Amino acid sequence: MTTTSTPPQTIETTASHDGLLERIKSMQSVWILGVLVVIVAVFGALSPTTFLTAGNITNIAQNVSIWAVLAVGMTFVIITSGIDLSVGSVLVVSSVVAAKSMDAMGGQGWSTALIGLVLAVIVGLGWGILNGFLVAKAKVPPLIVTLGTLSVALGIAQIITGGLDIRAAPDVLQDNIGYGRLAGIPAITIIALIVVVVGGIVLHRTRFGRYTYAIGSNEVSARRVGINVDRKLIQIYALSGLLAGFAGILSLAQYGTTTIAGQSLTNLNVIAAVVIGGTSIFGGQGSMFGSMVGLFIPAVLQSGFVIIGVSPYWQTVAVGTILIAAVYVDQQRRAAATRGKGVSTA
Amino acid sequence: MSTLFEARNLSRRFGRVQALDHADFDVNAGEVVALIGDNGAGKSTLVKALTGNLEIDEGEILFEGSPIHFTTPHDASEVGIEVVHQDLALAPHLDSAENMFLGRELMRPGLLGKLGFMDNSAMRQKAAVAFSELGSAVRSVVVPVGAMSGGQKQSVAIARSVAWANKVLFLDEPTAALGVVQTKNVLETIKKVRDRGLAVVLISHSMPHVLEVADRVQVLRLGRRVATYRAADTSVEELVGAMTGALDKKEGAA
């Protein structure tokens, strides 16, 4: 690559002929954003005075915050065509280790909270590295690896605690992070938003993100061009574990207790959100924005059904249906794209 | 003309199969050498051995006159040798500029680059320049490669290899899956690359394509080079004869 002359007009080098609107329209996640808008509009119309209030909207945002942190890591993992079933258990074991240690230290101040945070993140990171090592080096399929660590991590959490939740979050953690607000927005939501934005930038703007897509798109090609695929995979699973650990401390702050029995479906809910948001389970495709849209659909349905007086159990029915529909539509788009219609016109 | 890249007496055995049996090979700068042979003649093994994808049992490889040893494909890339694999090895979800620079991204200057931020617009510009110089059929560098035609994918793969190869370019069956127009395009591209002074090694089953574009033709049979012809002086019949052994001519003049 020594040439520096300007390219001729015949080869398109930017997407700039598309405005921002066009670019958003071309995203896989756009139609699912439409679904979310419709859901919000329907509930808004049915119950304008309760559903579309600042209080309810903050409530929904607060409910998705912890899952959002997990979804960031999950998006990376699924784009590599992997899966991480262990996030819920890693969250639990991280929060158990943190709670137990903070309990032993006994303080209610920031120093105790900080130790808890560091421990939770380290424990999460450790599980993530283990997952990544088994996937990349031992070549065990990610589904099996993380199904195994799901079980092992949860078991260890139960051994440590004897199966009983530990109520031990320092006051500063609960007051400032769990219940705290900044300009009316829950602190936990702000923290999650920062994680999501940073995660999105790393995924879409950096070389790390580019390699994440490349590995999921064609692992052989990634290896041939000299990418250290094994190391990248370990890093990506480590990231997912680290974020699960971080979510563990957020969960302690929000609920004031470890939630040993309460996370058994967390992994599936997060995976469903990421997939609804347009991330392909076959890898190579997906966006952080889509995952966030996918996360809000179940949360909005839950809140809406409660408000309009429909049994909230319908939420699980609706989410499952949307999941299948979302993947079906994605498959159709993919098929259309490979027929040569162009992926950006669907 | 001095020999740029040469293999002498390469042997490689897989169990009881002697894939390479004291095979020789040579290519000069600025020429297209076609490597032909029947299935199992050892073409792929030879190319793998020459590009750091396979260890050899005996023999030596000379690059610019001195012995060289590649342990990984990366070693071969380092000295300017690239391969366009038959399966192209492109990432279908990435666009052609992203594919071209995959593993060798241009980073933003300064702190942003250190943090891992890429200079996408520079990569797109350079990719567009590379495609247009090769007369490529690629019309946009921002469309995912998976949505392109077979010919366009092939030209992305070739452009990527050409961009990084400054000495030797190997092409493994580049026209096997292409239509008439696309094939013509690829053959033109090969000539352009040769005219830049690169050594081009073309592996192909298509004798007419070989005769159209190659300067010399080297024939492999049963793991060794059995003949070398000047393309201008030979014919499809002669090449097929050498490939199948009907014509038992050893190391033809060239």
Coordinates of C-alpha atoms in Angstrom, one line a residue:
Chain A
M1 CA 0.0 0.0 0.0
T2 CA 2.2 2.8 -1.2
T3 CA -0.2 4.6 -3.4
T4 CA -1.7 7.9 -2.2
S5 CA -3.5 9.2 -5.2
T6 CA -7.2 10.0 -4.7
P7 CA -9.7 7.3 -5.6
P8 CA -11.8 7.7 -8.7
Q9 CA -15.5 8.5 -8.3
T10 CA -16.7 5.1 -9.4
I11 CA -15.9 3.4 -6.1
E12 CA -17.9 4.3 -3.2
T13 CA -15.8 4.9 -0.1
T14 CA -18.2 6.2 2.4
A15 CA -21.7 5.7 3.6
S16 CA -22.0 9.4 3.7
H17 CA -24.6 9.6 0.9
D18 CA -26.8 8.0 3.5
G19 CA -27.7 10.4 6.2
L20 CA -27.8 9.3 9.9
L21 CA -31.4 8.3 9.3
E22 CA -30.5 6.0 6.4
R23 CA -27.7 4.4 8.4
I24 CA -30.1 3.8 11.3
K25 CA -32.6 2.4 8.9
S26 CA -30.1 -0.1 7.5
M27 CA -29.4 -1.5 10.9
Q28 CA -30.6 -5.0 11.6
S29 CA -32.2 -3.7 14.8
V30 CA -34.3 -1.1 13.2
W31 CA -37.5 -3.1 12.7
I32 CA -37.3 -4.4 16.3
L33 CA -37.0 -0.7 17.4
G34 CA -40.3 -0.2 15.5
V35 CA -41.8 -3.1 17.5
L36 CA -40.7 -1.4 20.7
V37 CA -42.1 1.9 19.6
V38 CA -45.4 0.3 18.8
I39 CA -45.6 -1.5 22.2
V40 CA -44.9 1.8 24.0
A41 CA -47.5 3.6 21.9
V42 CA -50.1 1.0 22.6
F43 CA -49.6 1.0 26.3
G44 CA -49.3 4.8 26.2
A45 CA -52.6 5.0 24.5
L46 CA -54.3 2.5 26.8
S47 CA -53.0 4.1 29.9
P48 CA -51.5 7.5 29.3
T49 CA -51.7 8.7 32.8
T50 CA -49.8 5.9 34.4
F51 CA -47.6 4.3 31.7
L52 CA -46.0 7.4 30.1
T53 CA -45.0 8.9 33.4
A54 CA -41.4 9.8 34.4
G55 CA -41.8 7.6 37.4
N56 CA -42.8 4.5 35.4
I57 CA -40.1 5.1 32.7
T58 CA -37.4 5.4 35.4
N59 CA -38.7 2.3 36.9
I60 CA -38.4 0.3 33.7
A61 CA -34.9 1.7 33.1
Q62 CA -33.9 0.7 36.6
N63 CA -35.2 -2.8 36.1
V64 CA -33.2 -3.4 32.9
S65 CA -29.9 -1.9 34.3
I66 CA -28.3 -5.0 35.6
W67 CA -29.3 -7.0 32.6
A68 CA -27.9 -4.3 30.4
V69 CA -24.5 -4.7 31.9
L70 CA -24.6 -8.5 31.3
A71 CA -26.0 -7.9 27.7
V72 CA -22.8 -5.8 26.8
G73 CA -20.6 -8.9 27.4
M74 CA -23.1 -11.2 25.9
T75 CA -23.3 -9.2 22.7
F76 CA -19.5 -9.6 22.2
V77 CA -19.7 -13.3 23.0
I78 CA -22.6 -14.0 20.6
I79 CA -21.0 -12.0 17.8
T80 CA -18.1 -14.4 17.9
S81 CA -20.7 -17.1 17.4
G82 CA -20.3 -18.2 21.0
I83 CA -22.7 -18.2 24.0
D84 CA -22.3 -17.5 27.7
L85 CA -24.8 -19.4 29.8
S86 CA -22.9 -18.8 33.0
V87 CA -23.5 -15.1 33.5
G88 CA -26.3 -15.5 36.1
S89 CA -24.3 -17.9 38.2
V90 CA -21.1 -15.8 37.9
L91 CA -23.2 -12.9 39.0
V92 CA -24.3 -14.9 42.0
V93 CA -20.9 -16.3 43.0
S94 CA -19.3 -12.8 42.6
S95 CA -21.9 -11.2 44.8
V96 CA -21.6 -14.0 47.4
V97 CA -17.8 -13.6 47.6
A98 CA -18.2 -9.8 47.8
A99 CA -21.0 -10.0 50.4
K100 CA -19.2 -12.5 52.6
S101 CA -16.0 -10.5 52.5
M102 CA -17.7 -7.2 53.2
D103 CA -19.7 -8.9 56.0
A104 CA -16.4 -10.1 57.5
M105 CA -14.9 -6.6 57.3
G106 CA -18.0 -5.2 59.0
G107 CA -17.8 -1.6 57.8
Q108 CA -20.6 0.3 56.2
G109 CA -18.4 2.8 54.4
W110 CA -16.8 3.3 51.0
S111 CA -13.6 1.4 51.8
T112 CA -15.7 -1.8 52.5
A113 CA -17.8 -1.2 49.4
L114 CA -14.7 -0.7 47.3
I115 CA -13.1 -4.0 48.5
G116 CA -16.4 -5.7 47.6
L117 CA -16.5 -4.2 44.2
V118 CA -12.9 -5.2 43.5
L119 CA -13.5 -8.8 44.7
A120 CA -16.7 -9.2 42.7
V121 CA -15.0 -8.0 39.5
I122 CA -12.0 -10.3 40.1
V123 CA -14.1 -13.3 40.8
G124 CA -16.2 -12.6 37.6
L125 CA -13.0 -12.1 35.6
G126 CA -11.6 -15.4 36.8
W127 CA -14.7 -17.3 35.7
G128 CA -14.7 -15.5 32.4
I129 CA -11.0 -16.4 31.8
L130 CA -11.8 -20.0 32.7
N131 CA -14.7 -20.0 30.1
G132 CA -12.5 -18.4 27.5
F133 CA -9.6 -20.8 28.1
L134 CA -11.8 -23.8 27.8
V135 CA -13.5 -22.5 24.6
A136 CA -10.3 -21.3 22.9
K137 CA -7.6 -23.7 24.0
A138 CA -9.5 -26.9 25.1
K139 CA -11.8 -26.5 22.1
V140 CA -14.9 -27.5 24.1
P141 CA -18.0 -25.9 22.6
P142 CA -19.0 -22.7 24.4
L143 CA -22.5 -24.1 25.0
I144 CA -21.0 -27.0 27.0
V145 CA -18.3 -24.9 28.7
T146 CA -20.7 -22.3 30.0
L147 CA -23.4 -24.8 30.9
G148 CA -20.8 -26.5 33.0
T149 CA -19.5 -23.3 34.7
L150 CA -23.1 -22.2 35.2
S151 CA -23.6 -25.3 37.4
V152 CA -20.2 -25.2 39.0
A153 CA -20.3 -21.5 39.9
L154 CA -23.8 -21.7 41.3
G155 CA -22.8 -24.8 43.3
I156 CA -19.8 -23.0 44.8
A157 CA -22.0 -20.0 45.7
Q158 CA -24.4 -22.4 47.5
I159 CA -21.5 -24.2 49.3
I160 CA -20.1 -20.9 50.5
T161 CA -23.4 -19.8 51.9
G162 CA -25.1 -23.1 52.7
G163 CA -27.8 -22.0 50.3
L164 CA -28.9 -19.0 52.4
D165 CA -28.7 -15.5 51.0
I166 CA -26.3 -13.1 52.7
R167 CA -27.7 -9.7 53.6
A168 CA -24.6 -7.7 53.7
A169 CA -24.3 -4.7 51.4
P170 CA -22.7 -1.6 53.1
D171 CA -25.1 1.2 53.6
V172 CA -23.1 3.5 51.2
L173 CA -23.6 1.0 48.5
Q174 CA -27.3 0.7 48.9
D175 CA -28.0 4.4 49.6
N176 CA -25.9 5.8 46.8
I177 CA -25.9 3.1 44.1
G178 CA -29.0 1.0 44.9
Y179 CA -31.4 3.8 45.7
G180 CA -29.4 6.8 44.7
R181 CA -30.4 9.2 42.0
L182 CA -28.7 11.8 39.9
A183 CA -31.0 14.4 38.4
G184 CA -33.9 12.0 39.0
I185 CA -32.2 9.2 37.1
P186 CA -31.3 6.1 39.2
A187 CA -27.6 5.9 39.8
I188 CA -27.6 2.2 38.8
T189 CA -29.1 3.2 35.4
I190 CA -26.4 5.8 34.9
I191 CA -23.7 3.3 35.7
A192 CA -25.2 0.8 33.3
L193 CA -25.5 3.4 30.6
I194 CA -21.8 4.2 30.9
V195 CA -21.0 0.5 30.6
V196 CA -23.2 0.2 27.5
V197 CA -21.8 3.3 25.8
V198 CA -18.2 2.3 26.4
G199 CA -19.0 -1.3 25.3
G200 CA -20.7 0.1 22.2
I201 CA -17.7 2.2 21.3
V202 CA -15.3 -0.6 21.8
L203 CA -17.4 -3.0 19.7
H204 CA -18.1 -0.6 16.8
R205 CA -15.0 1.7 16.7
T206 CA -12.0 -0.2 17.9
R207 CA -9.8 -3.0 16.5
F208 CA -10.9 -5.2 19.4
G209 CA -14.5 -4.9 18.1
R210 CA -13.4 -5.5 14.5
Y211 CA -11.7 -8.7 15.5
T212 CA -14.8 -9.8 17.4
Y213 CA -16.8 -9.6 14.2
A214 CA -14.1 -11.1 12.1
I215 CA -13.8 -14.2 14.4
G216 CA -17.6 -14.7 14.3
S217 CA -17.8 -14.1 10.6
N218 CA -15.0 -16.4 9.5
E219 CA -12.6 -17.8 12.1
V220 CA -10.3 -19.4 9.5
S221 CA -9.9 -16.1 7.7
A222 CA -9.2 -14.3 11.0
R223 CA -6.4 -16.9 11.8
R224 CA -5.0 -16.6 8.3
V225 CA -4.5 -12.9 8.5
G226 CA -2.6 -13.4 11.7
I227 CA -5.2 -12.5 14.3
N228 CA -4.5 -14.4 17.6
V229 CA -8.0 -15.8 17.7
D230 CA -7.5 -17.9 20.8
R231 CA -6.3 -14.9 22.8
K232 CA -9.2 -12.7 21.5
L233 CA -11.7 -15.4 22.5
I234 CA -10.3 -15.6 26.0
Q235 CA -10.4 -11.8 26.3
I236 CA -14.0 -11.7 25.1
Y237 CA -15.2 -14.4 27.6
A238 CA -13.2 -12.7 30.3
L239 CA -15.0 -9.4 29.5
S240 CA -18.4 -11.2 29.8
G241 CA -17.3 -12.7 33.2
L242 CA -15.9 -9.4 34.4
L243 CA -19.2 -7.6 33.6
A244 CA -21.1 -10.4 35.3
G245 CA -19.0 -9.8 38.4
F246 CA -19.6 -6.1 38.2
A247 CA -23.4 -6.8 37.8
G248 CA -23.0 -8.9 41.0
I249 CA -22.0 -5.9 43.1
L250 CA -24.7 -3.8 41.4
S251 CA -27.3 -6.5 42.3
L252 CA -26.1 -6.3 45.9
A253 CA -26.5 -2.6 45.9
Q254 CA -30.0 -2.8 44.4
Y255 CA -31.4 -5.7 46.5
G256 CA -29.2 -5.5 49.6
T257 CA -28.8 -9.3 49.5
T258 CA -27.3 -11.9 47.3
T259 CA -29.9 -13.4 45.0
I260 CA -28.8 -17.1 44.9
A261 CA -32.1 -18.5 43.7
G262 CA -33.2 -15.5 41.7
Q263 CA -30.8 -15.7 38.7
S264 CA -31.7 -19.0 37.2
L265 CA -33.3 -17.4 34.1
T266 CA -31.0 -14.4 33.9
N267 CA -28.8 -15.9 31.2
L268 CA -31.7 -16.9 29.0
N269 CA -33.3 -13.5 29.4
V270 CA -30.1 -11.7 28.4
I271 CA -29.5 -14.0 25.5
A272 CA -33.0 -13.5 24.3
A273 CA -32.6 -9.7 24.5
V274 CA -29.4 -9.8 22.5
V275 CA -30.8 -12.0 19.8
I276 CA -34.1 -10.0 19.6
G277 CA -31.8 -7.0 19.1
G278 CA -30.5 -8.5 15.8
T279 CA -27.3 -10.1 16.9
S280 CA -26.9 -13.3 15.0
I281 CA -26.4 -16.5 16.9
F282 CA -24.3 -17.7 14.0
G283 CA -21.9 -14.8 14.6
G284 CA -20.4 -11.9 12.6
Q285 CA -23.4 -9.7 13.1
G286 CA -25.0 -7.5 15.8
S287 CA -25.0 -4.2 17.5
M288 CA -24.9 -2.8 21.0
F289 CA -27.9 -0.6 20.2
G290 CA -29.9 -3.6 19.1
S291 CA -29.2 -5.4 22.3
M292 CA -30.5 -2.5 24.3
V293 CA -33.7 -2.4 22.3
G294 CA -34.0 -6.1 22.8
L295 CA -33.6 -5.6 26.5
F296 CA -36.4 -3.0 26.7
I297 CA -39.1 -5.0 25.0
P298 CA -39.6 -7.6 27.8
A299 CA -39.3 -4.8 30.4
V300 CA -41.8 -2.6 28.8
L301 CA -44.2 -5.5 28.3
Q302 CA -43.9 -6.5 31.9
S303 CA -44.6 -2.9 33.1
G304 CA -47.4 -2.4 30.6
F305 CA -49.3 -5.6 31.4
V306 CA -49.2 -4.8 35.1
I307 CA -50.5 -1.3 34.4
I308 CA -53.3 -2.2 32.1
G309 CA -54.3 -5.1 34.4
V310 CA -53.3 -8.1 32.2
S311 CA -51.7 -10.9 34.0
P312 CA -47.9 -10.3 33.8
Y313 CA -47.5 -14.0 32.9
W314 CA -48.5 -12.9 29.4
Q315 CA -45.1 -11.1 29.3
T316 CA -43.2 -14.4 29.1
V317 CA -45.6 -15.6 26.3
A318 CA -45.1 -12.4 24.4
V319 CA -41.3 -12.4 24.8
G320 CA -40.9 -15.9 23.6
T321 CA -43.0 -15.2 20.5
I322 CA -41.1 -12.0 19.7
L323 CA -37.8 -14.0 20.1
I324 CA -38.8 -16.5 17.5
A325 CA -40.3 -13.8 15.2
A326 CA -37.1 -11.7 15.5
V327 CA -34.9 -14.6 14.4
Y328 CA -37.3 -15.5 11.6
V329 CA -37.2 -12.0 10.2
D330 CA -33.4 -11.9 10.5
Q331 CA -33.1 -15.2 8.6
Q332 CA -35.3 -13.8 5.9
R333 CA -33.1 -10.7 5.7
R334 CA -30.0 -12.7 5.6
A335 CA -31.3 -14.9 2.8
A336 CA -32.3 -11.8 0.8
A337 CA -28.9 -10.4 1.3
T338 CA -27.1 -13.5 0.1
R339 CA -29.4 -13.6 -2.9
G340 CA -27.7 -10.3 -3.8
K341 CA -30.4 -7.8 -2.9
G342 CA -27.9 -6.0 -0.7
V343 CA -28.1 -6.1 3.1
S344 CA -28.8 -2.4 3.4
T345 CA -31.9 -2.4 1.4
A346 CA -34.1 -4.9 3.2
Chain B
M1 CA 16.6 -12.7 -15.2
S2 CA 17.6 -13.8 -11.7
T3 CA 15.5 -16.3 -9.8
L4 CA 13.4 -14.6 -7.1
F5 CA 11.9 -17.6 -5.3
E6 CA 13.1 -21.2 -5.7
A7 CA 12.6 -24.6 -4.2
R8 CA 15.1 -27.4 -4.6
N9 CA 14.5 -31.1 -3.9
L10 CA 11.4 -30.6 -1.6
S11 CA 10.1 -33.8 -0.1
R12 CA 7.2 -34.3 2.2
R13 CA 5.6 -37.6 3.2
F14 CA 2.2 -38.0 4.8
G15 CA 2.2 -41.5 6.3
R16 CA 2.6 -43.7 3.3
V17 CA 1.9 -41.0 0.7
Q18 CA 4.9 -39.3 -0.8
A19 CA 3.1 -35.9 -1.5
L20 CA 6.3 -34.2 -2.6
D21 CA 9.1 -36.3 -4.1
H22 CA 12.2 -34.1 -4.6
A23 CA 10.2 -31.4 -6.3
D24 CA 11.8 -28.3 -7.7
F25 CA 10.1 -25.0 -8.5
D26 CA 11.2 -21.5 -9.5
V27 CA 9.7 -18.2 -10.4
N28 CA 11.3 -14.9 -11.4
A29 CA 10.2 -11.4 -10.7
G30 CA 7.9 -10.0 -13.3
E31 CA 6.7 -13.3 -14.7
V32 CA 3.6 -15.5 -14.3
V33 CA 4.4 -19.1 -13.7
A34 CA 1.6 -21.6 -13.9
L35 CA 1.7 -24.6 -11.7
I36 CA -0.3 -27.4 -13.2
G37 CA -0.8 -31.1 -12.4
D38 CA -3.6 -33.6 -12.0
N39 CA -5.4 -34.0 -8.7
G40 CA -3.0 -35.4 -6.1
A41 CA 0.1 -34.3 -8.1
G42 CA 1.3 -32.2 -5.1
K43 CA 0.3 -28.7 -6.2
S44 CA -1.4 -27.8 -2.9
T45 CA 1.3 -29.4 -0.9
L46 CA 4.0 -27.5 -2.8
V47 CA 2.2 -24.2 -2.3
K48 CA 1.7 -24.9 1.4
A49 CA 5.3 -25.7 1.8
L50 CA 6.4 -22.6 0.0
T51 CA 4.1 -20.3 2.0
G52 CA 4.8 -21.4 5.6
N53 CA 1.7 -23.5 5.9
L54 CA 3.5 -26.8 6.0
E55 CA 6.9 -28.1 7.2
I56 CA 9.0 -30.1 4.7
D57 CA 11.0 -33.2 5.3
E58 CA 13.9 -32.3 3.2
G59 CA 15.0 -29.8 0.5
E60 CA 15.6 -26.1 0.6
I61 CA 13.8 -22.9 -0.2
L62 CA 15.7 -19.9 -1.6
F63 CA 14.3 -16.4 -1.5
E64 CA 16.3 -13.8 -3.4
G65 CA 19.2 -16.2 -3.6
S66 CA 19.6 -17.1 0.1
P67 CA 18.0 -20.0 2.0
I68 CA 14.9 -19.1 4.0
H69 CA 12.7 -21.0 6.4
F70 CA 9.0 -20.2 7.1
T71 CA 7.4 -21.6 10.2
T72 CA 4.1 -19.7 9.8
P73 CA 2.2 -18.0 7.0
H74 CA 3.0 -14.8 8.8
D75 CA 6.7 -15.4 8.1
A76 CA 6.0 -15.6 4.4
S77 CA 3.9 -12.4 4.6
E78 CA 6.8 -10.6 6.3
V79 CA 9.0 -11.0 3.2
G80 CA 6.2 -10.1 0.8
I81 CA 4.7 -13.4 -0.2
E82 CA 0.9 -13.7 -0.2
V83 CA -1.6 -16.4 -1.1
V84 CA -5.1 -16.1 -2.5
H85 CA -6.6 -19.3 -1.2
Q86 CA -9.2 -21.1 -3.2
D87 CA -11.8 -20.5 -0.5
L88 CA -10.8 -16.8 -0.5
A89 CA -10.8 -16.6 3.3
L90 CA -12.9 -13.5 3.5
A91 CA -15.1 -12.5 6.4
P92 CA -18.5 -12.2 4.7
H93 CA -20.0 -9.8 7.3
L94 CA -17.2 -7.3 6.9
D95 CA -16.9 -4.9 3.9
S96 CA -14.1 -5.1 1.4
A97 CA -12.0 -2.4 3.0
E98 CA -12.4 -4.1 6.4
N99 CA -11.4 -7.4 4.8
M100 CA -8.5 -5.9 3.0
F101 CA -7.0 -4.4 6.2
L102 CA -8.0 -7.3 8.5
G103 CA -5.1 -8.0 10.8
R104 CA -3.3 -4.9 9.5
E105 CA -5.7 -2.1 10.4
L106 CA -4.6 1.5 10.1
M107 CA -4.9 3.1 13.5
R108 CA -5.8 6.7 14.3
P109 CA -2.8 8.8 15.1
G110 CA -1.9 9.6 18.7
L111 CA -3.7 8.5 21.8
L112 CA -6.9 7.3 20.0
G113 CA -4.8 4.9 18.0
K114 CA -3.1 3.6 21.1
L115 CA -6.6 3.0 22.6
G116 CA -7.4 0.8 19.7
F117 CA -9.4 3.3 17.5
M118 CA -9.1 2.6 13.7
D119 CA -8.8 5.1 10.9
N120 CA -11.7 3.7 8.8
S121 CA -11.7 6.5 6.3
A122 CA -8.0 6.1 5.4
M123 CA -8.5 2.4 5.0
R124 CA -11.5 2.9 2.7
Q125 CA -9.7 5.4 0.6
K126 CA -6.7 3.1 0.2
A127 CA -8.9 0.2 -0.5
A128 CA -10.7 2.1 -3.2
V129 CA -7.4 3.1 -4.8
A130 CA -6.2 -0.5 -4.8
F131 CA -9.4 -1.8 -6.3
S132 CA -9.4 0.8 -9.1
E133 CA -5.8 0.2 -9.9
L134 CA -6.5 -3.4 -10.4
G135 CA -9.6 -2.6 -12.5
S136 CA -11.6 -4.4 -10.0
A137 CA -15.3 -5.0 -10.3
V138 CA -15.9 -3.8 -6.8
R139 CA -18.1 -0.8 -6.8
S140 CA -18.2 0.0 -3.2
V141 CA -15.9 -0.6 -0.3
V142 CA -18.7 -0.3 2.3
V143 CA -20.8 -3.2 1.2
P144 CA -20.4 -6.5 3.1
V145 CA -18.4 -9.0 1.1
G146 CA -21.1 -11.6 1.7
A147 CA -23.5 -9.6 -0.5
M148 CA -21.1 -9.5 -3.4
S149 CA -20.9 -11.7 -6.5
G150 CA -18.3 -14.4 -6.9
G151 CA -16.2 -12.3 -9.2
Q152 CA -16.3 -9.3 -6.8
K153 CA -15.3 -11.5 -3.9
Q154 CA -12.4 -12.9 -5.9
S155 CA -11.2 -9.5 -6.8
V156 CA -11.4 -8.4 -3.1
A157 CA -9.3 -11.4 -2.2
I158 CA -6.8 -10.7 -4.9
A159 CA -6.6 -7.0 -4.1
R160 CA -6.0 -7.8 -0.5
S161 CA -3.2 -10.2 -1.3
V162 CA -1.7 -7.8 -3.9
A163 CA -1.8 -4.9 -1.4
W164 CA 0.5 -6.8 0.9
A165 CA 2.5 -8.9 -1.5
N166 CA 5.4 -7.0 -2.9
K167 CA 7.4 -10.0 -4.1
V168 CA 5.4 -13.1 -4.8
L169 CA 1.7 -13.7 -5.2
F170 CA 0.2 -17.2 -5.2
L171 CA -3.3 -17.7 -6.7
D172 CA -5.0 -21.1 -6.0
E173 CA -7.6 -21.8 -8.7
P174 CA -8.7 -18.2 -9.0
T175 CA -11.0 -18.8 -11.9
A176 CA -12.6 -22.1 -10.9
A177 CA -15.9 -20.6 -9.8
L178 CA -16.2 -17.7 -12.2
G179 CA -18.1 -16.8 -15.3
V180 CA -16.6 -15.7 -18.6
V181 CA -16.5 -12.0 -17.9
Q182 CA -15.3 -12.4 -14.4
T183 CA -12.6 -14.8 -15.5
K184 CA -11.3 -12.3 -18.0
N185 CA -11.2 -9.7 -15.3
V186 CA -9.1 -11.9 -13.0
L187 CA -6.7 -12.8 -15.9
E188 CA -6.3 -9.1 -16.7
T189 CA -5.6 -8.5 -13.0
I190 CA -2.9 -11.1 -13.0
K191 CA -1.2 -9.4 -15.9
K192 CA -1.4 -6.1 -14.2
V193 CA 0.2 -7.5 -11.0
R194 CA 3.0 -9.1 -13.1
D195 CA 3.6 -5.8 -14.9
R196 CA 4.3 -4.2 -11.5
G197 CA 7.2 -6.6 -11.2
L198 CA 5.8 -9.2 -8.9
A199 CA 6.3 -12.9 -9.4
V200 CA 2.9 -14.5 -9.8
V201 CA 2.3 -18.2 -9.3
L202 CA -1.0 -19.4 -10.8
I203 CA -2.4 -22.8 -9.9
S204 CA -5.1 -23.8 -12.3
H205 CA -6.8 -26.7 -14.0
S206 CA -7.9 -24.5 -16.9
M207 CA -5.3 -25.0 -19.7
P208 CA -6.6 -22.1 -21.9
H209 CA -6.4 -19.7 -19.0
V210 CA -2.9 -21.0 -18.2
L211 CA -1.7 -20.5 -21.8
E212 CA -3.3 -17.1 -22.0
V213 CA -1.7 -15.5 -19.0
A214 CA 1.4 -17.5 -18.0
D215 CA 5.0 -16.9 -19.2
R216 CA 6.1 -20.3 -18.1
V217 CA 4.3 -23.5 -17.2
Q218 CA 5.7 -26.0 -14.7
V219 CA 4.1 -29.4 -14.6
L220 CA 3.9 -31.5 -11.4
R221 CA 3.2 -35.2 -11.5
L222 CA 3.5 -37.7 -8.6
G223 CA 5.1 -35.1 -6.3
R224 CA 7.8 -33.9 -8.6
R225 CA 8.3 -31.4 -11.4
V226 CA 8.3 -33.3 -14.6
A227 CA 8.4 -30.5 -17.2
T228 CA 8.8 -26.8 -17.7
Y229 CA 7.5 -25.1 -20.8
R230 CA 7.5 -21.6 -22.2
A231 CA 3.8 -20.9 -22.6
A232 CA 4.3 -19.4 -26.0
D233 CA 5.9 -22.6 -27.3
T234 CA 3.5 -25.2 -25.9
S235 CA 0.0 -26.4 -26.4
V236 CA -2.9 -27.8 -24.4
E237 CA -2.1 -31.3 -25.8
E238 CA 1.5 -31.1 -24.7
L239 CA 0.5 -29.9 -21.2
V240 CA -2.1 -32.6 -20.8
G241 CA 0.4 -35.1 -22.0
A242 CA 3.0 -34.0 -19.4
M243 CA 0.4 -34.0 -16.7
T244 CA -0.8 -37.5 -17.3
G245 CA 2.6 -38.9 -18.1
A246 CA 1.7 -39.8 -21.7
L247 CA 4.5 -37.7 -22.8
D248 CA 7.6 -38.7 -20.8
K249 CA 9.7 -35.6 -21.1
K250 CA 12.0 -34.7 -18.3
E251 CA 12.6 -31.1 -17.4
G252 CA 11.8 -29.6 -20.7
A253 CA 13.8 -26.7 -22.0
A254 CA 12.8 -23.3 -20.8

